[in-house]
Tab-separated table of C-alpha atoms and ligand atoms in Angstrom:
chain	number	residue	atom	x	y	z
A	18	UNK	CA	-44.473	-14.973	23.062
A	19	UNK	CA	-41.173	-15.859	24.626
A	20	UNK	CA	-39.750	-19.205	23.685
A	21	UNK	CA	-38.285	-21.431	26.377
A	22	UNK	CA	-34.771	-21.172	24.840
A	23	UNK	CA	-34.656	-17.537	25.949
A	24	UNK	CA	-32.678	-17.741	29.116
A	25	UNK	CA	-32.639	-15.005	31.767
A	26	UNK	CA	-30.185	-14.809	34.657
A	27	UNK	CA	-31.648	-13.021	37.658
A	28	UNK	CA	-29.034	-11.567	40.012
A	29	UNK	CA	-30.377	-10.190	43.303
A	30	UNK	CA	-29.431	-10.838	46.927
A	31	UNK	CA	-33.033	-10.430	48.098
A	32	UNK	CA	-34.605	-13.906	48.006
A	33	UNK	CA	-38.111	-12.520	47.701
A	34	UNK	CA	-37.275	-10.320	44.806
A	35	UNK	CA	-35.694	-13.309	43.083
A	36	UNK	CA	-38.707	-15.470	43.745
A	37	UNK	CA	-41.138	-12.914	42.434
A	38	UNK	CA	-39.109	-12.274	39.316
A	39	UNK	CA	-38.526	-15.949	38.630
A	40	UNK	CA	-42.203	-16.766	38.951
A	41	UNK	CA	-43.173	-14.035	36.569
A	42	UNK	CA	-40.482	-14.867	34.063
A	43	UNK	CA	-41.405	-18.552	34.065
A	44	UNK	CA	-45.088	-17.700	33.471
A	45	UNK	CA	-43.881	-15.819	30.389
A	46	UNK	CA	-42.086	-19.017	29.379
A	47	UNK	CA	-38.522	-17.762	29.872
A	48	UNK	CA	-35.988	-20.109	31.289
A	49	UNK	CA	-34.640	-18.699	34.558
A	50	UNK	CA	-31.342	-19.044	36.391
A	51	UNK	CA	-30.816	-17.339	39.715
A	52	UNK	CA	-27.810	-15.912	41.566
A	53	UNK	CA	-27.573	-14.062	44.905
A	54	UNK	CA	-23.977	-12.918	44.773
A	55	UNK	CA	-21.441	-11.633	42.259
A	56	UNK	CA	-19.359	-14.873	42.295
A	57	UNK	CA	-22.449	-16.973	41.827
A	58	UNK	CA	-23.571	-14.789	39.057
A	59	UNK	CA	-20.151	-15.077	37.278
A	60	UNK	CA	-20.345	-18.814	37.398
A	61	UNK	CA	-23.924	-18.984	36.299
A	62	UNK	CA	-23.122	-16.593	33.454
A	63	UNK	CA	-20.273	-18.745	32.141
A	64	UNK	CA	-22.100	-22.051	32.603
A	65	UNK	CA	-25.556	-21.127	31.435
A	66	UNK	CA	-24.846	-18.467	28.808
A	67	UNK	CA	-28.035	-16.531	29.404
A	68	UNK	CA	-29.204	-14.157	26.653
A	69	UNK	CA	-30.323	-11.618	29.219
A	70	UNK	CA	-29.143	-10.654	32.721
A	71	UNK	CA	-31.316	-8.819	35.226
A	72	UNK	CA	-28.776	-7.320	37.576
A	73	UNK	CA	-29.102	-5.696	40.970
A	74	UNK	CA	-26.407	-3.082	41.663
A	75	UNK	CA	-25.722	-3.579	45.368
A	76	UNK	CA	-24.680	-7.131	46.041
A	77	UNK	CA	-23.076	-8.570	49.200
A	78	UNK	CA	-19.703	-9.439	47.636
A	79	UNK	CA	-19.337	-6.615	45.199
A	80	UNK	CA	-20.970	-4.194	42.820
A	81	UNK	CA	-23.328	-5.142	39.982
A	82	UNK	CA	-21.636	-2.397	37.940
A	83	UNK	CA	-18.311	-4.267	37.937
A	84	UNK	CA	-20.146	-7.418	36.981
A	85	UNK	CA	-21.827	-5.530	34.171
A	86	UNK	CA	-18.399	-4.484	32.821
A	87	UNK	CA	-17.135	-8.083	32.988
A	88	UNK	CA	-20.180	-9.440	31.273
A	89	UNK	CA	-20.078	-6.920	28.476
A	90	UNK	CA	-16.367	-7.437	27.869
A	91	UNK	CA	-16.822	-11.173	27.839
A	92	UNK	CA	-19.952	-11.157	25.715
A	93	UNK	CA	-20.899	-7.793	24.166
A	94	UNK	CA	-24.053	-9.255	22.741
A	95	UNK	CA	-25.611	-10.083	26.105
A	96	UNK	CA	-28.360	-7.719	27.114
A	97	UNK	CA	-28.066	-6.493	30.694
A	98	UNK	CA	-30.951	-4.799	32.434
A	99	UNK	CA	-30.122	-3.162	35.807
A	100	UNK	CA	-32.493	-3.332	38.701
A	101	UNK	CA	-31.988	-0.541	41.112
A	102	UNK	CA	-33.467	0.203	44.529
A	103	UNK	CA	-32.500	3.859	44.558
A	104	UNK	CA	-32.357	6.169	41.642
A	105	UNK	CA	-28.800	7.333	41.814
A	106	UNK	CA	-27.607	9.429	38.942
A	107	UNK	CA	-23.973	8.380	39.276
A	108	UNK	CA	-24.895	4.772	39.129
A	109	UNK	CA	-27.182	5.326	36.147
A	110	UNK	CA	-24.526	7.054	34.151
A	111	UNK	CA	-21.929	4.424	35.101
A	112	UNK	CA	-24.303	1.693	34.067
A	113	UNK	CA	-25.180	3.184	30.798
A	114	UNK	CA	-21.469	3.762	30.037
A	115	UNK	CA	-20.904	0.135	30.928
A	116	UNK	CA	-23.355	-0.917	28.290
A	117	UNK	CA	-26.565	-1.582	30.229
A	118	UNK	CA	-29.544	-1.918	27.957
A	119	UNK	CA	-32.151	-0.475	30.376
A	120	UNK	CA	-33.091	0.218	33.986
A	121	UNK	CA	-35.886	-0.954	36.120
A	122	UNK	CA	-36.651	0.531	39.525
A	123	UNK	CA	-37.570	-1.430	42.619
A	124	UNK	CA	-40.219	-2.475	43.458
A	125	UNK	CA	-40.327	-4.081	39.994
A	126	UNK	CA	-43.537	-3.530	38.131
A	127	UNK	CA	-44.068	-6.717	36.324
A	128	UNK	CA	-45.738	-5.235	33.210
A	129	UNK	CA	-42.769	-2.858	32.802
A	130	UNK	CA	-40.364	-5.730	33.139
A	131	UNK	CA	-42.268	-7.717	30.543
A	132	UNK	CA	-42.047	-4.908	27.964
A	133	UNK	CA	-38.381	-4.270	28.769
A	134	UNK	CA	-37.551	-7.923	28.192
A	135	UNK	CA	-39.443	-8.134	25.027
A	136	UNK	CA	-37.620	-5.089	23.745
A	137	UNK	CA	-34.313	-6.493	24.885
A	138	UNK	CA	-34.883	-9.731	23.008
A	139	UNK	CA	-35.918	-7.852	19.896
A	140	UNK	CA	-32.795	-5.694	20.134
A	141	UNK	CA	-30.706	-8.801	20.384
A	142	UNK	CA	-32.421	-10.450	17.446
A	143	UNK	CA	-31.896	-7.345	15.321
A	144	UNK	CA	-28.290	-7.121	16.308
A	145	UNK	CA	-27.736	-10.700	15.291
A	146	UNK	CA	-29.490	-10.130	11.970
A	147	UNK	CA	-27.432	-7.047	11.326
A	148	UNK	CA	-24.287	-8.892	12.111
A	149	UNK	CA	-24.993	-11.789	9.789
A	150	UNK	CA	-26.213	-9.435	7.098
A	151	UNK	CA	-22.875	-7.581	7.417
A	152	UNK	CA	-20.961	-10.790	7.256
A	153	UNK	CA	-22.973	-12.011	4.264
A	154	UNK	CA	-22.410	-8.688	2.612
A	155	UNK	CA	-18.694	-8.796	3.176
A	156	UNK	CA	-18.334	-12.462	2.184
A	157	UNK	CA	-20.543	-12.007	-0.894
A	158	UNK	CA	-18.078	-9.493	-2.185
A	159	UNK	CA	-14.830	-11.127	-1.263
A	160	UNK	CA	-12.171	-12.151	-3.753
A	161	UNK	CA	-13.108	-15.748	-2.964
A	162	UNK	CA	-16.361	-15.240	-4.810
A	163	UNK	CA	-14.594	-14.355	-8.022
A	164	UNK	CA	-14.304	-17.538	-10.022
A	165	UNK	CA	-11.372	-18.136	-12.279
A	166	UNK	CA	-8.003	-19.887	-12.324
A	167	UNK	CA	-6.688	-18.810	-15.658
A	168	UNK	CA	-3.373	-16.983	-15.768
A	169	UNK	CA	-5.089	-13.760	-16.931
A	170	UNK	CA	-7.500	-13.877	-14.069
A	171	UNK	CA	-4.949	-14.831	-11.459
A	172	UNK	CA	-2.796	-11.861	-12.501
A	173	UNK	CA	-5.779	-9.533	-12.233
A	174	UNK	CA	-6.812	-10.860	-8.857
A	175	UNK	CA	-3.256	-10.645	-7.642
A	176	UNK	CA	-2.995	-6.988	-8.534
A	177	UNK	CA	-6.447	-6.311	-7.106
A	178	UNK	CA	-5.417	-7.860	-3.802
A	179	UNK	CA	-2.309	-5.690	-3.640
A	180	UNK	CA	-4.404	-2.598	-4.419
A	181	UNK	CA	-6.775	-3.569	-1.610
A	182	UNK	CA	-3.927	-3.822	0.886
A	183	UNK	CA	-2.306	-0.570	-0.196
A	184	UNK	CA	-3.528	2.909	0.516
A	185	UNK	CA	-3.489	3.920	-3.151
A	186	UNK	CA	-6.018	6.682	-3.550
A	187	UNK	CA	-7.433	5.898	-6.953
A	188	UNK	CA	-7.686	2.915	-9.290
A	189	UNK	CA	-8.910	2.458	-12.803
A	190	UNK	CA	-10.719	-0.795	-13.650
A	191	UNK	CA	-10.783	-1.439	-17.333
A	192	UNK	CA	-12.671	-4.319	-18.913
A	193	UNK	CA	-15.335	-5.193	-21.408
A	194	UNK	CA	-18.952	-5.248	-20.338
A	195	UNK	CA	-19.797	-8.188	-18.065
A	196	UNK	CA	-16.253	-9.068	-17.166
A	197	UNK	CA	-16.783	-8.435	-13.467
A	198	UNK	CA	-15.630	-4.868	-12.828
A	199	UNK	CA	-18.368	-4.328	-10.280
A	200	UNK	CA	-17.321	-7.506	-8.541
A	201	UNK	CA	-13.658	-6.440	-8.461
A	202	UNK	CA	-14.489	-3.014	-7.113
A	203	UNK	CA	-16.485	-4.454	-4.214
A	204	UNK	CA	-13.934	-7.105	-3.506
A	205	UNK	CA	-11.171	-4.482	-3.339
A	206	UNK	CA	-13.260	-2.476	-0.896
A	207	UNK	CA	-14.227	-5.396	1.357
A	208	UNK	CA	-10.723	-6.788	1.400
A	209	UNK	CA	-9.273	-3.421	2.463
A	210	UNK	CA	-9.072	-1.648	5.769
A	211	UNK	CA	-11.872	0.467	4.421
A	212	UNK	CA	-14.369	-2.354	4.693
A	213	UNK	CA	-16.023	-0.987	7.808
A	214	UNK	CA	-16.755	2.364	6.109
A	215	UNK	CA	-19.275	2.608	3.305
A	216	UNK	CA	-18.836	1.450	-0.328
A	217	UNK	CA	-20.881	3.887	-2.487
A	218	UNK	CA	-21.345	3.570	-6.154
A	219	UNK	CA	-22.563	5.979	-8.842
A	220	UNK	CA	-23.105	5.301	-12.486
A	221	UNK	CA	-21.925	8.255	-14.505
A	222	UNK	CA	-23.951	7.170	-17.536
A	223	UNK	CA	-27.201	6.996	-15.654
A	224	UNK	CA	-27.565	10.542	-14.324
A	225	UNK	CA	-27.458	14.057	-15.755
A	226	UNK	CA	-24.275	16.002	-15.058
A	227	UNK	CA	-25.793	18.439	-12.526
A	228	UNK	CA	-27.207	15.592	-10.465
A	229	UNK	CA	-23.910	13.712	-10.484
A	230	UNK	CA	-22.166	16.828	-9.256
A	231	UNK	CA	-24.463	17.342	-6.292
A	232	UNK	CA	-24.505	13.607	-5.585
A	233	UNK	CA	-20.701	13.468	-5.494
A	234	UNK	CA	-19.861	16.760	-3.789
A	235	UNK	CA	-22.998	17.516	-1.872
A	236	UNK	CA	-24.265	21.068	-1.510
A	237	UNK	CA	-24.859	23.909	0.853
A	238	UNK	CA	-28.276	25.205	1.716
A	239	UNK	CA	-29.375	27.639	-0.972
A	240	UNK	CA	-26.697	26.556	-3.498
A	241	UNK	CA	-29.573	26.199	-5.944
A	242	UNK	CA	-33.380	26.445	-5.877
A	243	UNK	CA	-34.027	22.952	-4.512
A	244	UNK	CA	-31.206	23.025	-1.964
A	245	UNK	CA	-33.436	23.448	1.089
A	246	UNK	CA	-30.789	22.125	3.508
A	247	UNK	CA	-27.144	21.202	3.409
A	248	UNK	CA	-26.486	17.745	1.993
A	249	UNK	CA	-23.353	15.627	2.215
A	250	UNK	CA	-22.165	14.216	-1.059
A	251	UNK	CA	-20.893	10.619	-1.664
A	252	UNK	CA	-17.320	11.728	-1.186
A	253	UNK	CA	-18.198	12.788	2.307
A	254	UNK	CA	-20.554	9.962	3.152
A	255	UNK	CA	-17.943	7.417	2.118
A	256	UNK	CA	-15.196	8.894	4.310
A	257	UNK	CA	-12.795	6.105	5.122
A	258	UNK	CA	-14.498	3.978	2.494
A	259	UNK	CA	-14.681	3.667	-1.272
A	260	UNK	CA	-16.426	5.501	-4.079
A	261	UNK	CA	-17.082	3.553	-7.246
A	262	UNK	CA	-17.436	5.710	-10.311
A	263	UNK	CA	-18.905	3.359	-12.858
A	264	UNK	CA	-18.737	4.151	-16.565
A	265	UNK	CA	-16.393	7.026	-15.939
A	266	UNK	CA	-15.989	7.428	-19.698
A	267	UNK	CA	-19.472	8.948	-19.735
A	268	UNK	CA	-18.614	11.640	-17.252
A	269	UNK	CA	-19.232	15.116	-18.716
A	270	UNK	CA	-16.001	17.035	-19.506
A	271	UNK	CA	-16.703	19.803	-16.979
A	272	UNK	CA	-17.024	17.288	-14.218
A	273	UNK	CA	-13.912	15.464	-15.382
A	274	UNK	CA	-12.003	18.673	-14.663
A	275	UNK	CA	-13.565	18.898	-11.207
A	276	UNK	CA	-12.800	15.243	-10.490
A	277	UNK	CA	-9.207	15.692	-11.601
A	278	UNK	CA	-8.844	18.615	-9.161
A	279	UNK	CA	-10.195	16.528	-6.322
A	280	UNK	CA	-7.771	13.728	-7.053
A	281	UNK	CA	-4.801	16.063	-7.425
A	282	UNK	CA	-5.464	18.217	-4.397
A	283	UNK	CA	-7.126	15.630	-2.153
A	284	UNK	CA	-9.824	18.194	-1.227
A	285	UNK	CA	-13.246	19.193	-2.566
A	286	UNK	CA	-16.054	21.633	-1.836
A	287	UNK	CA	-19.691	21.138	-1.593
A	288	UNK	CA	-21.658	22.876	-4.368
A	289	UNK	CA	-22.081	26.437	-3.173
A	290	UNK	CA	-19.595	25.820	-0.376
A	291	UNK	CA	-16.415	27.690	0.545
A	292	UNK	CA	-14.857	25.208	2.901
A	293	UNK	CA	-12.259	22.723	1.605
A	294	UNK	CA	-13.129	19.213	2.727
A	295	UNK	CA	-10.438	16.530	2.745
A	296	UNK	CA	-11.021	13.563	0.445
A	297	UNK	CA	-10.893	10.502	2.639
A	298	UNK	CA	-12.394	7.878	0.324
A	299	UNK	CA	-10.659	5.804	-2.258
A	300	UNK	CA	-11.910	6.349	-5.777
A	301	UNK	CA	-12.298	3.307	-7.998
A	302	UNK	CA	-13.274	4.245	-11.528
A	303	UNK	CA	-14.442	1.772	-14.118
A	304	UNK	CA	-14.804	1.858	-17.850
A	305	UNK	CA	-15.638	-0.624	-20.588
A	306	UNK	CA	-14.311	1.780	-23.180
A	307	UNK	CA	-10.632	2.251	-23.943
A	308	UNK	CA	-10.147	5.586	-22.188
A	309	UNK	CA	-6.797	6.210	-23.780
A	310	UNK	CA	-8.369	6.044	-27.225
A	311	UNK	CA	-11.245	8.164	-25.956
A	312	UNK	CA	-8.750	10.681	-24.691
A	313	UNK	CA	-6.909	10.780	-27.975
A	314	UNK	CA	-10.207	11.289	-29.763
A	315	UNK	CA	-10.944	14.253	-27.440
A	316	UNK	CA	-13.886	12.622	-25.605
A	317	UNK	CA	-12.021	12.173	-22.386
A	318	UNK	CA	-9.506	14.445	-20.627
A	319	UNK	CA	-6.070	13.153	-21.181
A	320	UNK	CA	-4.814	14.523	-17.906
A	321	UNK	CA	-7.600	12.752	-15.978
A	322	UNK	CA	-6.801	9.578	-17.853
A	323	UNK	CA	-3.112	9.807	-16.818
A	324	UNK	CA	-4.084	10.506	-13.211
A	325	UNK	CA	-6.481	7.577	-13.064
A	326	UNK	CA	-4.376	5.129	-14.959
A	327	UNK	CA	-1.459	5.244	-12.526
A	328	UNK	CA	-2.902	2.048	-11.188
A	329	UNK	CA	-4.836	0.432	-14.020
A	330	UNK	CA	-6.280	-2.981	-13.536
A	331	UNK	CA	-7.595	-4.806	-16.527
A	332	UNK	CA	-10.273	-7.357	-15.978
A	333	UNK	CA	-9.730	-9.876	-18.769
A	334	UNK	CA	-12.465	-10.822	-21.232
A	335	UNK	CA	-13.929	-14.326	-20.908
A	336	UNK	CA	-12.536	-15.446	-24.293
A	337	UNK	CA	-9.043	-14.926	-23.000
A	338	UNK	CA	-9.620	-16.910	-19.795
A	339	UNK	CA	-9.201	-20.442	-21.083
A	340	UNK	CA	-11.023	-23.029	-19.013
A	341	UNK	CA	-12.525	-20.384	-16.682
A	342	UNK	CA	-15.584	-20.487	-18.952
A	343	UNK	CA	-16.178	-24.142	-17.946
A	344	UNK	CA	-15.733	-23.330	-14.251
A	345	UNK	CA	-18.139	-20.466	-14.490
A	346	UNK	CA	-20.641	-22.533	-16.485
A	347	UNK	CA	-20.545	-25.163	-13.709
A	348	UNK	CA	-20.965	-22.418	-11.106
A	349	UNK	CA	-24.138	-21.166	-12.778
A	350	UNK	CA	-25.402	-24.695	-13.262
A	351	UNK	CA	-25.011	-25.368	-9.552
A	352	UNK	CA	-26.754	-22.087	-8.825
A	353	UNK	CA	-29.579	-22.929	-11.180
A	354	UNK	CA	-30.029	-26.263	-9.389
A	355	UNK	CA	-30.441	-24.513	-6.069
A	356	UNK	CA	-33.174	-22.351	-7.498
A	357	UNK	CA	-34.995	-25.151	-9.247
A	358	UNK	CA	-35.423	-28.007	-6.945
A	359	UNK	CA	-36.431	-31.266	-8.516
A	360	UNK	CA	-34.254	-30.696	-11.624
A	361	UNK	CA	-30.737	-31.857	-11.393
A	362	UNK	CA	-28.395	-30.562	-14.026
A	363	UNK	CA	-24.945	-32.050	-13.756
A	364	UNK	CA	-22.868	-30.362	-16.391
A	365	UNK	CA	-22.438	-29.575	-20.052
A	366	UNK	CA	-21.971	-31.886	-23.049
A	367	UNK	CA	-18.489	-32.171	-24.540
A	368	UNK	CA	-19.456	-30.384	-27.724
A	369	UNK	CA	-20.989	-27.568	-25.728
A	370	UNK	CA	-17.646	-27.317	-23.862
A	371	UNK	CA	-15.948	-26.879	-27.223
A	372	UNK	CA	-18.383	-24.220	-28.342
A	373	UNK	CA	-18.025	-22.383	-25.018
A	374	UNK	CA	-14.313	-22.314	-25.351
A	375	UNK	CA	-14.301	-21.045	-28.925
A	376	UNK	CA	-17.138	-18.606	-28.710
A	377	UNK	CA	-16.104	-14.994	-28.448
A	378	UNK	CA	-18.450	-14.035	-25.531
A	379	UNK	CA	-18.834	-10.292	-26.259
A	380	UNK	CA	-21.135	-10.017	-23.191
A	381	UNK	CA	-18.600	-11.988	-21.132
A	382	UNK	CA	-19.619	-13.584	-17.870
A	383	UNK	CA	-23.034	-11.901	-17.899
A	384	UNK	CA	-23.745	-13.489	-21.324
A	385	UNK	CA	-22.556	-16.940	-20.093
A	386	UNK	CA	-24.803	-16.644	-17.072
A	387	UNK	CA	-27.788	-15.860	-19.231
A	388	UNK	CA	-27.007	-18.758	-21.570
A	389	UNK	CA	-26.847	-21.176	-18.657
A	390	UNK	CA	-29.931	-19.832	-16.978
A	391	UNK	CA	-31.874	-20.235	-20.206
A	392	UNK	CA	-30.572	-23.698	-20.813
A	393	UNK	CA	-31.340	-24.763	-17.220
A	394	UNK	CA	-34.990	-23.829	-17.741
A	395	UNK	CA	-35.310	-25.530	-21.109
A	396	UNK	CA	-33.230	-28.667	-20.401
A	397	UNK	CA	-34.985	-31.621	-18.834
A	398	UNK	CA	-32.054	-33.968	-18.893
A	399	UNK	CA	-28.940	-33.892	-16.800
A	400	UNK	CA	-26.639	-32.303	-19.284
A	401	UNK	CA	-26.821	-29.036	-21.137
A	402	UNK	CA	-26.732	-29.891	-24.872
A	403	UNK	CA	-26.475	-27.766	-27.921
A	404	UNK	CA	-30.250	-28.141	-28.395
A	405	UNK	CA	-30.861	-25.508	-25.787
A	406	UNK	CA	-28.158	-22.978	-26.660
A	407	UNK	CA	-29.240	-19.782	-28.341
A	408	UNK	CA	-28.960	-20.034	-32.121
A	409	UNK	CA	-26.555	-17.077	-32.509
A	410	UNK	CA	-24.144	-18.694	-30.066
A	411	UNK	CA	-24.102	-21.919	-32.163
A	412	UNK	CA	-23.788	-19.879	-35.314
A	413	UNK	CA	-21.006	-17.540	-34.190
A	414	UNK	CA	-19.012	-20.227	-32.448
A	415	UNK	CA	-19.169	-22.353	-35.573
A	416	UNK	CA	-18.094	-19.469	-37.766
A	417	UNK	CA	-15.188	-18.463	-35.598
A	418	UNK	CA	-13.810	-21.990	-35.526
A	419	UNK	CA	-14.406	-22.490	-39.233
A	420	UNK	CA	-11.944	-19.783	-40.170
A	421	UNK	CA	-9.369	-21.011	-37.707
A	422	UNK	CA	-9.350	-24.742	-37.876
A	423	UNK	CA	-10.042	-25.751	-41.450
A	424	UNK	CA	-7.084	-26.069	-43.715
A	425	UNK	CA	-7.196	-27.595	-47.187
A	426	UNK	CA	-5.244	-30.831	-47.193
A	427	UNK	CA	-2.226	-30.826	-49.519
A	428	UNK	CA	-3.780	-33.469	-51.809
A	429	UNK	CA	-7.059	-31.659	-52.044
A	430	UNK	CA	-10.395	-32.991	-50.769
A	431	UNK	CA	-13.885	-33.843	-52.023
A	432	UNK	CA	-15.991	-30.873	-51.113
A	433	UNK	CA	-19.086	-32.974	-51.316
A	434	UNK	CA	-17.724	-35.451	-48.790
A	435	UNK	CA	-16.673	-32.620	-46.458
A	436	UNK	CA	-20.138	-31.161	-46.733
A	437	UNK	CA	-21.792	-34.470	-45.948
A	438	UNK	CA	-19.442	-35.137	-43.053
A	439	UNK	CA	-20.175	-31.706	-41.508
A	440	UNK	CA	-23.888	-32.169	-42.051
A	441	UNK	CA	-23.729	-35.604	-40.415
A	442	UNK	CA	-21.836	-34.158	-37.385
A	443	UNK	CA	-24.373	-31.377	-37.077
A	444	UNK	CA	-27.206	-33.853	-36.993
A	445	UNK	CA	-25.382	-35.962	-34.411
A	446	UNK	CA	-24.635	-33.030	-32.224
A	447	UNK	CA	-28.234	-31.902	-32.119
A	448	UNK	CA	-29.442	-35.463	-31.483
A	449	UNK	CA	-31.241	-35.518	-34.794
A	450	UNK	CA	-32.950	-32.161	-34.539
A	451	UNK	CA	-32.721	-31.002	-38.169
A	452	UNK	CA	-33.810	-27.432	-37.445
A	453	UNK	CA	-31.018	-26.997	-34.915
A	454	UNK	CA	-28.564	-28.818	-37.122
A	455	UNK	CA	-29.405	-26.528	-40.028
A	456	UNK	CA	-28.790	-23.559	-37.770
A	457	UNK	CA	-25.389	-24.890	-36.875
A	458	UNK	CA	-24.534	-24.981	-40.626
A	459	UNK	CA	-26.200	-21.678	-41.359
A	460	UNK	CA	-28.426	-23.183	-44.031
A	461	UNK	CA	-32.133	-23.880	-44.164
A	462	UNK	CA	-33.683	-27.083	-42.976
A	463	UNK	CA	-34.650	-28.008	-46.521
A	464	UNK	CA	-31.116	-27.429	-47.774
A	465	UNK	CA	-29.818	-29.694	-45.016
A	466	UNK	CA	-32.353	-32.467	-45.900
A	467	UNK	CA	-31.327	-32.167	-49.501
A	468	UNK	CA	-27.585	-32.512	-48.695
A	469	UNK	CA	-28.197	-35.479	-46.512
A	470	UNK	CA	-30.475	-37.191	-49.082
A	471	UNK	CA	-27.985	-36.531	-51.867
A	472	UNK	CA	-25.405	-38.697	-50.297
A	473	UNK	CA	-27.841	-41.610	-50.427
A	474	UNK	CA	-26.798	-43.568	-47.391
A	475	UNK	CA	-28.455	-41.315	-44.779
A	476	UNK	CA	-31.712	-42.235	-43.211
A	477	UNK	CA	-32.748	-38.773	-41.961
A	478	UNK	CA	-33.107	-37.009	-38.678
A	479	UNK	CA	-35.978	-37.397	-36.236
A	480	UNK	CA	-37.814	-34.069	-36.296
B	520	LIG	N1	-15.143	-14.093	-12.213
B	520	LIG	C1	-16.419	-14.113	-11.926
B	520	LIG	N2	-16.892	-14.994	-10.954
B	520	LIG	C2	-18.204	-15.046	-10.718
B	520	LIG	N3	-19.110	-14.188	-11.223
B	520	LIG	C3	-18.687	-13.290	-12.073
B	520	LIG	C4	-17.318	-13.180	-12.435
B	520	LIG	N4	-17.189	-12.187	-13.334
B	520	LIG	C5	-18.421	-11.674	-13.483
B	520	LIG	N5	-19.319	-12.338	-12.795
B	520	LIG	C6	-20.753	-12.079	-12.694
B	520	LIG	O1	-21.092	-11.587	-14.024
B	520	LIG	C7	-22.036	-10.537	-13.936
B	520	LIG	C8	-21.516	-9.292	-14.560
B	520	LIG	O2	-20.403	-8.773	-13.742
B	520	LIG	P1	-20.214	-7.248	-13.469
B	520	LIG	O3	-21.581	-6.556	-13.281
B	520	LIG	O4	-19.257	-7.083	-12.358
B	520	LIG	O5	-19.619	-6.724	-14.853
B	520	LIG	P2	-19.096	-5.316	-15.310
B	520	LIG	O6	-17.708	-5.529	-15.722
B	520	LIG	O7	-19.353	-4.374	-14.208
B	520	LIG	O8	-20.006	-5.019	-16.546
B	520	LIG	P3	-20.524	-3.559	-17.080
B	520	LIG	O9	-19.357	-2.922	-17.748
B	520	LIG	O10	-21.596	-3.984	-18.061
B	520	LIG	O11	-21.016	-2.789	-15.950
B	520	LIG	C9	-22.380	-10.373	-12.480
B	520	LIG	O12	-23.570	-11.115	-12.179
B	520	LIG	C10	-21.196	-11.003	-11.750
B	520	LIG	O13	-21.546	-11.486	-10.502
B	521	LIG	MG1	-20.728	-2.742	-13.990
C-alpha cells in the first residue's frame, strides 16, 4: 500500500487526463500535485519535491523530453514515467536515454499505472538502500575508524594515507596478528581513487594452491576438467580496484613465482589462456610473519619479498602503542553498551588500566576486544575490574611488570614484609576475592590465606 508521503507530480495539458489520474492516485493514497505546462511543472517540481513524475511529452509551452532532462540532472533519484499519446520510436529512445523509468500509453490503463508506480517506488527504495549501504561500507572502512593516537600509529596511518593517494601498484602490510592489517587494507582502498571499483580479498592460507591460482588468474574454458566456461579471476574482477592477498607468507612457492611475474610485467594470463591481460588492480599483501626472515630461511622467495617490500607498512603491535590501549578499551566498552541495553559500563578501573598498559597483548587489538567483551558480559557494575579479567592476563601482566619494576633497595628489605604487602595489594585489587587474588600472585588460595594469617594483623578476605 502506498503511504501518503509518496508524492506524485502529474504533468499533462489535458484537464480530463489529469483529473482521472489524480483521482486514481489519491484512491491509492498517493499525494498528488498537478501541472498543465512545462513552466508550472518546473515550479511544482522545485517546490513540492515529488518522488515520482508522470510526464506527458507534448506540452503547450515545450517538450516533456526537455523537462525530463532537467529533472534528471537536478535530481537523478527522481523516477520519471512518460505518458505518451502516440508510440513514437524516436521519442521513446530519447526518453530512455534521458533517464525515464518507464512508459505508459494513452489512454492510461489504471491497473498498468498502478503496477508501474509500485515498481517505481520499489526501485527508488532499493536505490536509496544501495546508496546508504555503499556509504556505510565506505565509511566503515575509512581511516577515521582506525583508533589510535600514539606516535607509532600516527606514523603508520600517515604512510597508509600517502599510499592511498598514490598510484603505487603494490604494498606490503606487515604486523602481528590482530593489529589491524585488514582494517588498513580496506581503509587504503576506500580512501583511494579506486574506491568505486571492487576491493577483493583472498586468504592464501585458507585455500589449496590450485584453487588460489584459478581464483586469482581466472581460467579459459577447458583449461582443466571442471572449467566448463571461461571465468574471470580476482585480478580481472578487481580492475581499477584493489586485491588483498592476506597471509601472503603462506603462498605456495610456485605461485609466488607467478605473482612476481605479474607484478614485474604488469600483465597476467588466465589459466589455459594465451592472451596477456593488463593488471589494473593494486595489490596489497599482508603477513604476520617476518617475510625477510622467511625468505632467508628459504620459505619465501627473496625476489618477491624485495618486490613487495618497496613500500612496506608496519602496523604496530598494541604493546608499542602507549595509551591507545585505553582508547580502544573505551571504544569496545561503548560498543558493548550499545549491544547490551540496560547495562551501562563507564570505563575501566585504574589498576586495570595499569595491567592493560603493561600486558604484552600477543593477540593485539583482537585480544583486547575479546577481553572487553567478556568483561562487559560478566560485569554488573559500572567499571571493569580485575575480577572479570581472564586469569592469564592478570598472571602475565603481573609477571612482566615484576621483572621490570622491582629493584632491591640498597639497604636490603624484609622479604616477609614485601610478601605481605603484595598479598595485601592483591586482596585489595580483587575486592577481597581470595581466589582471584591468589591468581594474581600465582600461588594457591590456601598459600595466600597462610601468608595473610602469618602476619597476624589481617582479618581475611570475603570469599
Ligand atoms: N586501530 C584499530 N581501531 C579499531 N579497531 C581495530 C584497530 N585495529 C584492529 N582493530 C580491530 O581488531 C580486529 C582485528 O583486526 P584485523 O582483522 O584487521 O587484524 P589483522 O592484522 O588482519 O590480523 P590477522 O593477521 O590475524 O589477520 C578487528 O575486529 C578490527 O576491527
Ligand atoms: Mg587479517
